[in-house]
XYZ file of C-alpha atoms in Angstrom:
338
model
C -6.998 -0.717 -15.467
C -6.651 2.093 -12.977
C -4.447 5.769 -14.503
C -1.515 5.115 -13.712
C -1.178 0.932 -15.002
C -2.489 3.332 -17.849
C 0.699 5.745 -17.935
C 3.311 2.587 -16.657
C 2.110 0.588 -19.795
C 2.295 3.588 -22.524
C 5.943 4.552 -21.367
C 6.819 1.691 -21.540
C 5.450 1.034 -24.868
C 7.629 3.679 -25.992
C 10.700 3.411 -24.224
C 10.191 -0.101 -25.980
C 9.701 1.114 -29.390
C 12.491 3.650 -29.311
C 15.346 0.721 -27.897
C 14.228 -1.374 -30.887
C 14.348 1.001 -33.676
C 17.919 2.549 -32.578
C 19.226 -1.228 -32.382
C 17.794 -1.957 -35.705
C 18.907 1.176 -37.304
C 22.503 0.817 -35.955
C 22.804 -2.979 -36.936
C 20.848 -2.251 -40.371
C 23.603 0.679 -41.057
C 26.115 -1.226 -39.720
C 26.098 -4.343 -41.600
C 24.465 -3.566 -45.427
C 27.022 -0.160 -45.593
C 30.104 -1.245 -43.463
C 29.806 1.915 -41.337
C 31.079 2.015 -37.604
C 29.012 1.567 -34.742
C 28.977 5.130 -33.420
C 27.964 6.574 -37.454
C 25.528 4.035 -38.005
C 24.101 5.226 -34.433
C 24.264 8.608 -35.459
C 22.681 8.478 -38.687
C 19.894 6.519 -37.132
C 19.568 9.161 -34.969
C 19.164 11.843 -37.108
C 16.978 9.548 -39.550
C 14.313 9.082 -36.783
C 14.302 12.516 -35.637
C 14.029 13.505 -39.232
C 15.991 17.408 -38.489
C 17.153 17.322 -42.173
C 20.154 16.202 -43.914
C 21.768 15.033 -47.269
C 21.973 11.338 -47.688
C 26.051 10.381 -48.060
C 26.881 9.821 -51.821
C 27.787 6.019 -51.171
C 24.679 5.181 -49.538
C 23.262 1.768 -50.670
C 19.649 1.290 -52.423
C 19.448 -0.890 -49.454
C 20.039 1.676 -46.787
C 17.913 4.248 -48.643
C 14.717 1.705 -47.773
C 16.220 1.283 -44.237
C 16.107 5.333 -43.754
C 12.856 5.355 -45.223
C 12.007 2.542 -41.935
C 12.812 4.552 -39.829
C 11.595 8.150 -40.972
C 8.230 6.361 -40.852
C 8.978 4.919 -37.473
C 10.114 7.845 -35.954
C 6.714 9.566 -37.304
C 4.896 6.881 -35.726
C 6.104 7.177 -32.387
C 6.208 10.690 -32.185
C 2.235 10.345 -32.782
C 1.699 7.773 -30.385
C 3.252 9.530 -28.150
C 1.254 12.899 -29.147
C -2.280 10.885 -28.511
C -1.258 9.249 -25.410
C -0.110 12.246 -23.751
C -3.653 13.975 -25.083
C -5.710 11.152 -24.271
C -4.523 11.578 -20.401
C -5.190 15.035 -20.328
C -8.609 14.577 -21.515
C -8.821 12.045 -19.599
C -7.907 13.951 -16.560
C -4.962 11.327 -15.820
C -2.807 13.902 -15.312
C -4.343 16.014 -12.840
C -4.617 12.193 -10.753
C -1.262 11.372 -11.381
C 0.177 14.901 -10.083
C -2.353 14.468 -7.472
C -0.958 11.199 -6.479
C 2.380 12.192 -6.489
C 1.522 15.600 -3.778
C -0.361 12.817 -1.610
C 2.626 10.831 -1.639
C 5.247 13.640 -0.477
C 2.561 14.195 2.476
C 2.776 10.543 3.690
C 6.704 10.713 3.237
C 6.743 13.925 5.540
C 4.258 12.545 8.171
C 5.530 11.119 11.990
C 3.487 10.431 14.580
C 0.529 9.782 12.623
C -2.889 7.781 12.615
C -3.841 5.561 10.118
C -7.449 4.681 9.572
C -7.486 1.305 7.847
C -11.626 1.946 5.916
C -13.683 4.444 4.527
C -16.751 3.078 5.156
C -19.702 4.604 7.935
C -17.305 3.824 10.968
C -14.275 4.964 9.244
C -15.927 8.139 8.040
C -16.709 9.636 11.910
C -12.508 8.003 13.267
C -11.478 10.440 10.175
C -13.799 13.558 10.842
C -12.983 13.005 14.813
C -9.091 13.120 13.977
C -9.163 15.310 11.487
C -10.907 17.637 14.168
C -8.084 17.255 16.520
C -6.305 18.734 14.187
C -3.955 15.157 14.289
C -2.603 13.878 10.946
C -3.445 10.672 9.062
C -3.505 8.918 6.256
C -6.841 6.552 5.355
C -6.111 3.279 3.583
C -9.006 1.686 1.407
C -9.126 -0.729 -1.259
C -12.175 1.150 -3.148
C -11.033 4.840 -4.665
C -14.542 5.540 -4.462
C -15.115 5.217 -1.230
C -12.075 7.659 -0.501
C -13.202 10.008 -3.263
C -16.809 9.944 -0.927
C -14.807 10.277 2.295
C -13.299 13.592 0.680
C -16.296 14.578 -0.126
C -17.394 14.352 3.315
C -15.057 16.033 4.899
C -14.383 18.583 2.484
C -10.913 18.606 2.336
C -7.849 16.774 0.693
C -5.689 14.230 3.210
C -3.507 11.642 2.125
C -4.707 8.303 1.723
C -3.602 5.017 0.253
C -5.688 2.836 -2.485
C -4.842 -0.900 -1.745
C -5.559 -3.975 0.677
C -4.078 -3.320 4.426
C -3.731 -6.796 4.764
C -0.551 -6.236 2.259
C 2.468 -4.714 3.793
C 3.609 -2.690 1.168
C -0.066 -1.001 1.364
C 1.173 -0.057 5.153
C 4.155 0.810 4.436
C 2.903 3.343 2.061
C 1.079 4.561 4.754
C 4.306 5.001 7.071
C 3.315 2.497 8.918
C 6.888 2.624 10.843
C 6.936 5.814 11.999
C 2.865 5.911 12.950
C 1.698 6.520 16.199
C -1.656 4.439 16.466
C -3.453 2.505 13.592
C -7.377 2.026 13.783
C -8.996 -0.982 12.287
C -12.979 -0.039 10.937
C -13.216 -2.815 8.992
C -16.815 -4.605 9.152
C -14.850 -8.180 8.706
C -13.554 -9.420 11.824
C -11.279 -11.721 10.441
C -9.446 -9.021 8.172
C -9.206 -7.234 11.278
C -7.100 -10.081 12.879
C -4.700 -10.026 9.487
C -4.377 -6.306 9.672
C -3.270 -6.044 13.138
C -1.023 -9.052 12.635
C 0.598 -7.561 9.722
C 1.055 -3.900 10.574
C 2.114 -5.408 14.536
C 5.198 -6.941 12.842
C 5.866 -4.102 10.549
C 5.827 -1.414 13.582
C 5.673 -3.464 17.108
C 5.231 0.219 19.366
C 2.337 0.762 17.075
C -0.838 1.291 19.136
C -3.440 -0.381 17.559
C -7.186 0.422 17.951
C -9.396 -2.402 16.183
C -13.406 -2.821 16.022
C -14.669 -6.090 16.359
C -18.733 -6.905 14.731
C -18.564 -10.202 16.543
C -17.902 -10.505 20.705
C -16.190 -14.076 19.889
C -13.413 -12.236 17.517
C -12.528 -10.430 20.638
C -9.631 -12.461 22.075
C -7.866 -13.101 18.788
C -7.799 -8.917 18.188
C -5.961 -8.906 21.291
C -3.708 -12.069 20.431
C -2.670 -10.301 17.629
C -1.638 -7.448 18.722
C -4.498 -4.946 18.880
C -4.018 -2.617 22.547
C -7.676 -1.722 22.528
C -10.744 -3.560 20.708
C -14.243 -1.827 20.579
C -17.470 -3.932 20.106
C -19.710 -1.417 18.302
C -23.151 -2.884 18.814
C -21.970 -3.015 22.332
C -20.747 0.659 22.926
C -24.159 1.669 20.832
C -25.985 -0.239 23.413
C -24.563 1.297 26.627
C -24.649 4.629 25.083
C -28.572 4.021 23.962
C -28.847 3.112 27.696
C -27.134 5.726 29.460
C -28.957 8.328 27.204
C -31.986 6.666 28.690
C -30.586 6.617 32.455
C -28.697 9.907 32.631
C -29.533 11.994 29.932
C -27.954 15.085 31.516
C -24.635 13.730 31.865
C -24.529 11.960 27.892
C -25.890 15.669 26.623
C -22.941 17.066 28.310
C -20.688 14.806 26.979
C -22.303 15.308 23.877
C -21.577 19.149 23.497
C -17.868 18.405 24.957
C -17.723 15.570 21.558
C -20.235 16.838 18.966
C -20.897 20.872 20.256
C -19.541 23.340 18.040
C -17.002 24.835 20.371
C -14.872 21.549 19.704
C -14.194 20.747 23.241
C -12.310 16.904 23.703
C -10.916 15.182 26.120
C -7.166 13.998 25.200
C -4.463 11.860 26.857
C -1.310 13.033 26.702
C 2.243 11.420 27.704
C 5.128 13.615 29.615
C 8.327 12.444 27.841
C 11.594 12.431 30.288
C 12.977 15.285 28.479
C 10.049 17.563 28.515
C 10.698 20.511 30.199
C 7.596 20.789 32.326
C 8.927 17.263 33.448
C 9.440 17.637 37.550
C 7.161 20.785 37.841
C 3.815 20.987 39.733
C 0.935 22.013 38.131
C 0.675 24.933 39.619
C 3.942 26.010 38.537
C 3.377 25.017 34.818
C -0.492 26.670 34.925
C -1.673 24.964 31.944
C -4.858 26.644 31.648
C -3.421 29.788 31.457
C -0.853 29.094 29.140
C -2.629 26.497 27.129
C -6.149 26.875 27.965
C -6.763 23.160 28.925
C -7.829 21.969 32.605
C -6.010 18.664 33.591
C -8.411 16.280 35.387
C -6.881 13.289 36.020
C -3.236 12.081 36.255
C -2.657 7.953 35.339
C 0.930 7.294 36.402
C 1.566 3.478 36.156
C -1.434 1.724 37.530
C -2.128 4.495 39.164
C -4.832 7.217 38.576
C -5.315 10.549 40.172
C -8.263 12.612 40.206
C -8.811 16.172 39.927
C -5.125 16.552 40.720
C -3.915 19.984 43.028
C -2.195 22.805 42.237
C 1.098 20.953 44.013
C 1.273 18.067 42.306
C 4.166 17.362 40.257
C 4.044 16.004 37.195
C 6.728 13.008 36.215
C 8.327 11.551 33.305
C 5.936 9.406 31.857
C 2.751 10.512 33.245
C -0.377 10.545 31.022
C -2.653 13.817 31.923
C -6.524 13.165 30.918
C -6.846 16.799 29.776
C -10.216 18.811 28.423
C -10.006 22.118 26.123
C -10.543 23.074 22.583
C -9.166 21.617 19.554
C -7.059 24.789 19.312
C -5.612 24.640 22.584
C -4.280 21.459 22.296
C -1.478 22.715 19.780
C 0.150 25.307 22.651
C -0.243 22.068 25.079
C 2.006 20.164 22.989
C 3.856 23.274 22.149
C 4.059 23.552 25.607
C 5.445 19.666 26.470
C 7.970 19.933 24.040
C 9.333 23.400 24.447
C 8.228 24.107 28.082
């Protein structure tokens, strides 16, 4: 039983217990010494909570072994709810369930965001690669060890959900609605297919990014709804090969991906109402004022390489652009604001 089935279970044993004493109190009082509702409420009251008092002169025998009930009772619960409360502590419940509650505010605050559905080997590198870009997420797994070993990895808190993607309440924990792109690591192929299917109908402008183990799965990604499926023995296979064929070009590529300056390569989309909507490239001078280099324009079908100084950028455009992780907050600064 995970913490907080732990914590549901003991409120509501209590909440429980308390209901059913102060209705047996009242009824007890009410019917063996003819009081009213509200007095036989009140006495109960002050019998369980056992402040003090003098019993009232025309008190039955009867009612004197119905006080005594619920002294007793009131002790009881008091102590239950003394060693519960320690238990979680010790426990560390607590700490988890405060925890929980933080992680849950961050989801509720996030737009825009990815969600990396697994937290296994292929999961691990989508999350450190995000997380890098300095992008936010949420990771959904159904094992909280594997998450507690993702954190581990990456050294740092992020928000995360515990459950089965397949489930749409697990996505929708996850924001799901207001996400920008969900990635599928799953080794399954066929829980792939549900998750895209599930989280397409919850969100359909949700770019989804799925891997697929088995070539054959392939089309039914994409009938589901999945934008852009990656075979991964495939892409390790071209990779192995082009390290082989131009090992030059993959070691650049490697310091732009994996180098410690943190240089990427990002596609971004010009929104109509952007202000640098309309202006030419040499007028907006991104890599001055950003520090990134466009190299590439894709505008519809489209695409424009190593684009001049005159040309104008349009609503809509996507610009491939290269720079630092850190530069890529003034570019978006710089899209939004102008």
């Amino acid at each position: 039983m995970r913490w907080y089935e732990v914590i549901r279970k003991n409120i509501a044993v209590l909440v429980s217990a308390i209901v059913f004493i102060f209705v047996f109190g009242t009824v007890a009082f009410h019917l063996t010494e003819g009081w009213d509702l509200f007095d036989s409420f009140f006495f109960t009251l002050i019998t369980i909570s056992t402040v003090g008092y003098s019993l009232p002169e025309s008190i039955s025998p009867v009612g004197k072994v119905i006080a005594s009930v619920l002294i007793g009772a009131g002790v009881t619960i008091v102590l239950y709810g003394f060693t519960s409360i320690t238990s979680l502590i010790i426990e560390g419940h607590i700490g988890e369930y405060f925890k929980s509650r933080r992680i849950k505010k961050m989801i509720d605050r996030l737009t825009d965001h990815f969600i990396v559905v697994g937290a296994g080997r292929t999961g691990r590198h989508t999350t450190l690669e995000i997380m890098k870009a300095r992008r936010p997420f949420v990771v959904i797994d159904v094992s909280e060890e594997a998450i507690k070993r993702l954190e581990d990895f990456l050294g740092k808190e992020f928000p995360y959900v515990v459950g089965d993607a397949v489930e749409e309440e697990v996505l929708m924990r996850a924001g799901v609605e207001r996400a920008k792109s969900l990635i599928v690591t799953l080794p399954d192929d066929a829980k792939n297919t549900f998750v895209v299917l599930t989280a397409k109908s919850l969100n359909p402008n949700l770019e989804i990014v799925s891997r697929v183990s088995d070539m054959k799965a392939l089309s039914k990604l994409v009938y589901a709804g999945a934008d852009k499926v990656i075979a991964t023995s495939e892409l390790a296979g071209v990779r192995l090969a082009q390290m082989a064929l131009n090992p030059t070009t993959i070691s650049f590529l490697d310091i732009l991906s994996f180098g410690e300056e943190s240089f990427r390569i990002e596609e971004v989309m010009i929104p109509p109402e952007s202000p640098i909507a309309g202006k030419t490239l040499g007028e907006i001078n991104l890599s001055k004022r950003a520090g990134t280099i466009v190299i590439a324009i894709r505008r519809g079908g489209e695409v424009i390489f190593n684009p001049t100084g005159d040309t104008r950028i349009l609503p809509e455009d996507r610009l491939m652009v290269v720079g630092k992780s850190d530069h890529f907050e003034k570019l978006h600064r710089l899209i939004e604001e102008g």
